[in-house]
Amino acid sequence: MTVDQRLALVFATLFVAHAAAAQTEPPPLDLSAIPVPLAEEFEPTVRAQLASVRRDTETALRDGDDPTAALSTMCMVYLRYELMGAAEPCFAQLRRRSTDQPQWPYYESVMFERDGLFHRALTSARRALELSGPDLATLLRIANLEYRTGEREAAGRTYGEALDLSPSSSAGLFGLGRIAADAGLLPDAVRFYEDALVGQPEGSVIHYHLGMAYRRLGHMDQARAELAKSRRVEVTFPDPLHDRLSRLGRSREEIFEAGLRASREGRTESAAAAFRGVLADSPDDADAHFNLARALIELDEFDAAETHLRRATELKDYPQAHFNLSVLYGRTNRLHEARAALDLAVATDPENLPWRVMHARFIAQGGELDRAIASLEEIAALDPGLPEAPRALGAMLAATGQQERAAETYSILVELAPTDAEGRIGLALSRLRMGDYEAAHRGLVDATRLVPDNLALRHLQARLLASCPRPELRDGARAVELAREVVSVELTLDHAETLAMALAEVGDFDQALSWQERVTAEYDRDGRTSPPATLERLESYRKGLPFHGDWDL
């Protein structure tokens, strides 16, 4: 080889090495192509975060450092806050610099999906899968996008690949259920939906689809049962990259709203965790203390709940916290403290009439019946459409012997709420105490028709039909029928005595005596003396006489 040939070879080798080095060196970052997002709508902590990630990228670029790490954080923060006008060119720059990293096309897929660009989202997700290899989250994201863009056959294959990696994946099973339902393969759809619920019972949207499948199959009872359980809580799947994005810079409002949403959906422990998260950064957040306390009450952590409710009342004028303290004290049988807390709740929010009704009940329990009645009359005048006031007022008037006024008050309640069983019972009892048996009888017939499942109403009607002093209103056979129904559901001393009355009315004194003796024996077992009326009825049945007349109302 000549000298010239050797020199040519050296230059060629150097050229190839230089070209290879040029190819591995990332292209320069053009930060000017990424607009600074408008952030006025965000709270100060978020605005500070947005400025910080931009500044870190500018600093790395100015100092000649590799800006890729700072750039990736900035892109993710932009995406986290859905600043798509800045996020899209940011990820475009990042993808040019990191062509072999699957997370960037994955995040691009998330970004395009949020923008409603489902085909572009699908292209990016497929690119992420090429770079990552088999990955459950990516496969499920692709399958969901394929289903959404109408590629049902491809979606079915991709869901199948996901289930190969995780056979119990609820998201994969749910996806196959939807595809089967679309194809009219309803028994298969039902099977997939039921299997999906095993792994993710909280994904209540599955109940909706399962109910619709049952409806199409003609199984209406099962359809209604499933549709009643639907709360449209979506099916989720483990998604580490998306979770990382979600954890990036969550604002107080987002965490707080997540806690409220968890409370509404019955996920009490998640709610408590969210409110604790708010308090970790803002220990003087009164609303977080209040809502954490409500979650803790549901979890039966009463001591901790009391601490947070008290703190909420210290931080601001908080009537709801005082009210919840009252409820908490009531549940733990601290009645004096419950009354004091309710006093404060009503004092700080006097326009909350349901609280004032409860307050009146506390006053009555303390022996101040006249004051309680006056308070309830004032509440009823302020809001004639509030049923709680006449319900409580009727009971207090009856307790003080004012039966005519009680009946008038209960009549108002029945007009407001025709199916209010407590109002119907109170009205009937007041009429009976007044001796207006015919009106009581008519009212109970209407009541048991409107509220057929109420045990107390049926029991009261049975007792009236068995022992009413007005013979034309008695109906022993109907009384026996009603009383047996009541006893079959709940056997109490009162219910047993009513059945005995009904049996005596139809002349079955052996059975009547047997039931009445069971009542007196129960009193003896408890070490109590049978009431005089109970013994009087026992003697009546022994003499072969039914019991008619006033009874213990």
Tab-separated table of C-alpha atoms in Angstrom, residues 150-421:
chain	number	residue	atom	x	y	z
A	150	GLY	CA	-63.110	1.635	16.050
A	151	GLU	CA	-60.358	-0.963	15.608
A	152	ARG	CA	-62.329	-3.647	17.452
A	153	GLU	CA	-60.478	-6.662	16.072
A	154	ALA	CA	-57.080	-5.150	16.866
A	155	ALA	CA	-58.324	-4.167	20.332
A	156	GLY	CA	-59.414	-7.742	21.020
A	157	ARG	CA	-55.949	-9.038	20.112
A	158	THR	CA	-54.236	-6.417	22.255
A	159	TYR	CA	-56.471	-7.070	25.262
A	160	GLY	CA	-55.586	-10.742	24.819
A	161	GLU	CA	-51.865	-9.898	24.879
A	162	ALA	CA	-52.421	-7.904	28.071
A	163	LEU	CA	-54.222	-10.864	29.664
A	164	ASP	CA	-51.324	-13.128	28.671
A	165	LEU	CA	-49.177	-10.920	30.935
A	166	SER	CA	-51.823	-10.605	33.681
A	167	PRO	CA	-54.697	-13.116	33.349
A	168	SER	CA	-56.745	-11.473	36.124
A	169	SER	CA	-56.480	-7.924	34.771
A	170	SER	CA	-59.919	-6.368	35.282
A	171	ALA	CA	-59.210	-3.743	32.618
A	172	GLY	CA	-58.371	-6.450	30.083
A	173	LEU	CA	-61.419	-8.559	30.972
A	174	PHE	CA	-63.678	-5.514	30.876
A	175	GLY	CA	-62.309	-4.597	27.445
A	176	LEU	CA	-63.009	-8.064	26.077
A	177	GLY	CA	-66.490	-7.868	27.623
A	178	ARG	CA	-67.262	-4.695	25.678
A	179	ILE	CA	-65.984	-6.217	22.457
A	180	ALA	CA	-68.063	-9.360	23.005
A	181	ALA	CA	-71.160	-7.252	23.757
A	182	ASP	CA	-70.631	-5.188	20.587
A	183	ALA	CA	-70.445	-8.432	18.596
A	184	GLY	CA	-73.685	-9.688	20.163
A	185	LEU	CA	-71.895	-12.425	22.112
A	186	LEU	CA	-73.791	-11.574	25.271
A	187	PRO	CA	-73.135	-14.718	27.377
A	188	ASP	CA	-69.395	-14.194	26.760
A	189	ALA	CA	-69.746	-10.514	27.647
A	190	VAL	CA	-71.480	-11.404	30.923
A	191	ARG	CA	-68.714	-13.845	31.803
A	192	PHE	CA	-65.984	-11.276	31.092
A	193	TYR	CA	-67.775	-8.555	33.091
A	194	GLU	CA	-68.339	-10.834	36.080
A	195	ASP	CA	-64.665	-11.905	36.041
A	196	ALA	CA	-63.639	-8.229	35.845
A	197	LEU	CA	-65.699	-7.408	38.929
A	198	VAL	CA	-63.906	-10.110	40.929
A	199	GLY	CA	-60.625	-8.226	40.634
A	200	GLN	CA	-62.029	-4.706	40.808
A	201	PRO	CA	-65.423	-4.543	42.554
A	202	GLU	CA	-65.017	-0.788	43.022
A	203	GLY	CA	-65.040	-0.357	39.213
A	204	SER	CA	-68.794	0.082	39.345
A	205	VAL	CA	-69.127	1.124	35.697
A	206	ILE	CA	-68.843	-2.621	35.018
A	207	HIS	CA	-72.224	-3.050	36.719
A	208	TYR	CA	-73.761	-0.745	34.111
A	209	HIS	CA	-72.411	-2.748	31.181
A	210	LEU	CA	-73.291	-6.027	32.894
A	211	GLY	CA	-76.819	-4.757	33.524
A	212	MET	CA	-77.213	-3.737	29.878
A	213	ALA	CA	-76.008	-7.177	28.762
A	214	TYR	CA	-78.550	-8.853	31.052
A	215	ARG	CA	-81.257	-6.560	29.683
A	216	ARG	CA	-80.433	-7.575	26.110
A	217	LEU	CA	-80.583	-11.204	27.220
A	218	GLY	CA	-84.029	-10.592	28.689
A	219	HIS	CA	-82.929	-11.208	32.291
A	220	MET	CA	-84.710	-8.147	33.657
A	221	ASP	CA	-84.390	-8.832	37.402
A	222	GLN	CA	-80.639	-9.294	37.107
A	223	ALA	CA	-80.425	-6.248	34.840
A	224	ARG	CA	-82.181	-4.037	37.385
A	225	ALA	CA	-80.006	-5.339	40.212
A	226	GLU	CA	-76.790	-4.575	38.327
A	227	LEU	CA	-77.884	-1.175	37.023
A	228	ALA	CA	-78.784	-0.147	40.567
A	229	LYS	CA	-75.152	-0.744	41.590
A	230	SER	CA	-73.686	1.412	38.830
A	231	ARG	CA	-71.935	4.586	39.979
A	232	ARG	CA	-69.846	5.081	36.843
A	233	VAL	CA	-66.521	4.590	38.651
A	234	GLU	CA	-64.122	3.747	35.837
A	235	VAL	CA	-62.006	0.602	35.619
A	236	THR	CA	-58.331	1.296	36.294
A	237	PHE	CA	-55.087	-0.585	35.792
A	238	PRO	CA	-51.552	-0.303	37.244
A	239	ASP	CA	-49.830	2.479	35.315
A	240	PRO	CA	-46.494	3.500	36.912
A	241	LEU	CA	-45.659	6.164	34.335
A	242	HIS	CA	-49.055	7.816	34.606
A	243	ASP	CA	-48.910	7.602	38.418
A	244	ARG	CA	-45.551	9.349	38.320
A	245	LEU	CA	-47.135	12.092	36.271
A	246	SER	CA	-50.091	12.338	38.676
A	247	ARG	CA	-47.777	12.745	41.660
A	248	LEU	CA	-45.875	15.566	39.993
A	249	GLY	CA	-46.834	18.807	41.641
A	250	ARG	CA	-50.426	18.151	42.712
A	251	SER	CA	-52.029	21.317	44.008
A	252	ARG	CA	-53.933	21.592	47.250
A	253	GLU	CA	-57.202	21.949	45.326
A	254	GLU	CA	-56.614	18.730	43.377
A	255	ILE	CA	-55.767	16.699	46.470
A	256	PHE	CA	-58.730	18.178	48.343
A	257	GLU	CA	-61.121	17.440	45.461
A	258	ALA	CA	-59.761	13.889	45.269
A	259	GLY	CA	-60.594	13.507	48.968
A	260	LEU	CA	-64.138	14.804	48.471
A	261	ARG	CA	-64.613	12.491	45.503
A	262	ALA	CA	-63.392	9.507	47.523
A	263	SER	CA	-65.845	10.439	50.307
A	264	ARG	CA	-68.749	10.592	47.863
A	265	GLU	CA	-67.800	7.203	46.423
A	266	GLY	CA	-67.523	5.576	49.863
A	267	ARG	CA	-63.724	5.151	49.714
A	268	THR	CA	-63.303	6.479	53.224
A	269	GLU	CA	-59.691	5.438	53.823
A	270	SER	CA	-58.623	7.072	50.543
A	271	ALA	CA	-60.488	10.214	51.554
A	272	ALA	CA	-58.706	10.315	54.905
A	273	ALA	CA	-55.330	9.855	53.192
A	274	ALA	CA	-56.057	12.750	50.816
A	275	PHE	CA	-57.019	15.158	53.593
A	276	ARG	CA	-53.972	14.103	55.594
A	277	GLY	CA	-51.939	14.957	52.489
A	278	VAL	CA	-53.404	18.453	52.445
A	279	LEU	CA	-52.629	18.909	56.142
A	280	ALA	CA	-49.053	17.739	55.651
A	281	ASP	CA	-48.421	20.910	53.608
A	282	SER	CA	-51.059	23.153	55.228
A	283	PRO	CA	-51.487	22.176	58.894
A	284	ASP	CA	-53.848	25.113	59.498
A	285	ASP	CA	-56.315	24.225	56.744
A	286	ALA	CA	-59.642	24.221	58.618
A	287	ASP	CA	-61.582	22.570	55.787
A	288	ALA	CA	-59.072	19.721	55.611
A	289	HIS	CA	-59.348	19.185	59.379
A	290	PHE	CA	-63.150	19.142	59.094
A	291	ASN	CA	-63.310	16.692	56.191
A	292	LEU	CA	-60.646	14.442	57.682
A	293	ALA	CA	-62.727	14.296	60.869
A	294	ARG	CA	-65.827	13.251	58.910
A	295	ALA	CA	-63.842	10.417	57.315
A	296	LEU	CA	-62.442	9.369	60.698
A	297	ILE	CA	-65.952	9.226	62.176
A	298	GLU	CA	-66.907	6.791	59.409
A	299	LEU	CA	-63.819	4.750	60.318
A	300	ASP	CA	-64.871	4.753	64.008
A	301	GLU	CA	-61.730	6.703	64.970
A	302	PHE	CA	-63.678	9.005	67.266
A	303	ASP	CA	-60.812	10.398	69.358
A	304	ALA	CA	-58.845	11.502	66.305
A	305	ALA	CA	-62.010	12.878	64.699
A	306	GLU	CA	-62.727	14.971	67.801
A	307	THR	CA	-59.200	16.398	67.697
A	308	HIS	CA	-59.559	17.524	64.086
A	309	LEU	CA	-63.057	18.939	64.577
A	310	ARG	CA	-61.874	20.950	67.565
A	311	ARG	CA	-58.936	22.239	65.533
A	312	ALA	CA	-61.288	23.289	62.730
A	313	THR	CA	-63.362	25.335	65.189
A	314	GLU	CA	-60.199	26.966	66.536
A	315	LEU	CA	-59.071	28.005	63.060
A	316	LYS	CA	-62.300	29.675	61.949
A	317	ASP	CA	-65.970	30.249	62.732
A	318	TYR	CA	-67.106	26.780	61.639
A	319	PRO	CA	-70.753	25.860	62.436
A	320	GLN	CA	-70.566	22.557	60.517
A	321	ALA	CA	-67.670	21.468	62.730
A	322	HIS	CA	-69.661	22.323	65.860
A	323	PHE	CA	-72.594	20.322	64.507
A	324	ASN	CA	-70.415	17.299	63.727
A	325	LEU	CA	-68.914	17.528	67.205
A	326	SER	CA	-72.458	17.358	68.543
A	327	VAL	CA	-73.154	14.246	66.467
A	328	LEU	CA	-69.867	12.712	67.589
A	329	TYR	CA	-70.604	13.396	71.252
A	330	GLY	CA	-74.081	11.946	70.822
A	331	ARG	CA	-72.666	8.756	69.322
A	332	THR	CA	-70.318	8.411	72.293
A	333	ASN	CA	-73.136	9.172	74.810
A	334	ARG	CA	-71.646	12.494	75.971
A	335	LEU	CA	-75.004	14.249	75.918
A	336	HIS	CA	-74.059	17.386	77.865
A	337	GLU	CA	-71.178	18.095	75.462
A	338	ALA	CA	-73.416	17.251	72.506
A	339	ARG	CA	-75.935	19.875	73.644
A	340	ALA	CA	-73.180	22.475	74.134
A	341	ALA	CA	-71.731	21.851	70.668
A	342	LEU	CA	-75.172	22.066	69.086
A	343	ASP	CA	-75.801	25.329	70.949
A	344	LEU	CA	-72.702	26.744	69.228
A	345	ALA	CA	-73.696	25.363	65.817
A	346	VAL	CA	-77.134	26.971	66.002
A	347	ALA	CA	-75.723	30.226	67.370
A	348	THR	CA	-73.260	30.542	64.484
A	349	ASP	CA	-75.725	29.441	61.788
A	350	PRO	CA	-79.253	30.304	62.961
A	351	GLU	CA	-80.642	29.957	59.430
A	352	ASN	CA	-79.990	26.209	59.419
A	353	LEU	CA	-83.500	25.141	60.386
A	354	PRO	CA	-82.897	21.322	60.523
A	355	TRP	CA	-80.181	22.001	63.115
A	356	ARG	CA	-82.624	24.138	65.077
A	357	VAL	CA	-85.135	21.263	65.038
A	358	MET	CA	-82.499	18.964	66.509
A	359	HIS	CA	-81.662	21.683	69.017
A	360	ALA	CA	-85.318	21.850	70.062
A	361	ARG	CA	-85.287	18.089	70.657
A	362	PHE	CA	-82.266	18.535	72.959
A	363	ILE	CA	-84.103	21.299	74.825
A	364	ALA	CA	-87.114	19.007	75.274
A	365	GLN	CA	-84.921	16.203	76.574
A	366	GLY	CA	-83.632	18.648	79.155
A	367	GLY	CA	-87.184	19.157	80.424
A	368	GLU	CA	-87.851	22.536	78.773
A	369	LEU	CA	-90.835	21.364	76.735
A	370	ASP	CA	-92.574	24.742	76.493
A	371	ARG	CA	-89.410	26.388	75.189
A	372	ALA	CA	-88.871	23.548	72.703
A	373	ILE	CA	-92.468	23.789	71.450
A	374	ALA	CA	-92.163	27.560	70.978
A	375	SER	CA	-88.914	27.089	69.039
A	376	LEU	CA	-90.491	24.484	66.749
A	377	GLU	CA	-93.518	26.677	66.120
A	378	GLU	CA	-91.174	29.483	65.070
A	379	ILE	CA	-89.276	27.134	62.734
A	380	ALA	CA	-92.524	25.853	61.188
A	381	ALA	CA	-93.589	29.460	60.538
A	382	LEU	CA	-90.236	30.268	58.907
A	383	ASP	CA	-90.401	27.262	56.582
A	384	PRO	CA	-93.861	25.673	56.305
A	385	GLY	CA	-92.471	23.114	53.866
A	386	LEU	CA	-89.918	21.649	56.271
A	387	PRO	CA	-91.272	18.270	57.507
A	388	GLU	CA	-88.813	17.924	60.394
A	389	ALA	CA	-90.503	20.725	62.366
A	390	PRO	CA	-94.087	19.351	62.469
A	391	ARG	CA	-92.737	15.844	63.055
A	392	ALA	CA	-90.921	16.929	66.226
A	393	LEU	CA	-93.630	19.405	67.250
A	394	GLY	CA	-96.404	16.810	66.974
A	395	ALA	CA	-94.530	14.418	69.269
A	396	MET	CA	-93.977	17.124	71.893
A	397	LEU	CA	-97.583	18.316	71.819
A	398	ALA	CA	-98.789	14.728	72.222
A	399	ALA	CA	-96.366	14.184	75.109
A	400	THR	CA	-97.822	17.210	76.914
A	401	GLY	CA	-101.392	15.978	76.419
A	402	GLN	CA	-102.305	18.513	73.721
A	403	GLN	CA	-103.809	15.848	71.449
A	404	GLU	CA	-105.950	18.154	69.319
A	405	ARG	CA	-103.011	20.422	68.484
A	406	ALA	CA	-100.825	17.352	67.948
A	407	ALA	CA	-103.356	15.936	65.470
A	408	GLU	CA	-103.468	19.268	63.605
A	409	THR	CA	-99.663	19.348	63.448
A	410	TYR	CA	-99.387	15.747	62.275
A	411	SER	CA	-102.038	16.482	59.610
A	412	ILE	CA	-99.742	19.211	58.252
A	413	LEU	CA	-96.865	16.710	58.204
A	414	VAL	CA	-98.961	14.120	56.347
A	415	GLU	CA	-99.887	16.719	53.733
A	416	LEU	CA	-96.206	17.612	53.287
A	417	ALA	CA	-95.019	13.995	53.231
A	418	PRO	CA	-97.865	11.506	52.610
A	419	THR	CA	-95.568	8.488	53.063
A	420	ASP	CA	-94.028	9.725	56.333
A	421	ALA	CA	-94.761	6.753	58.590
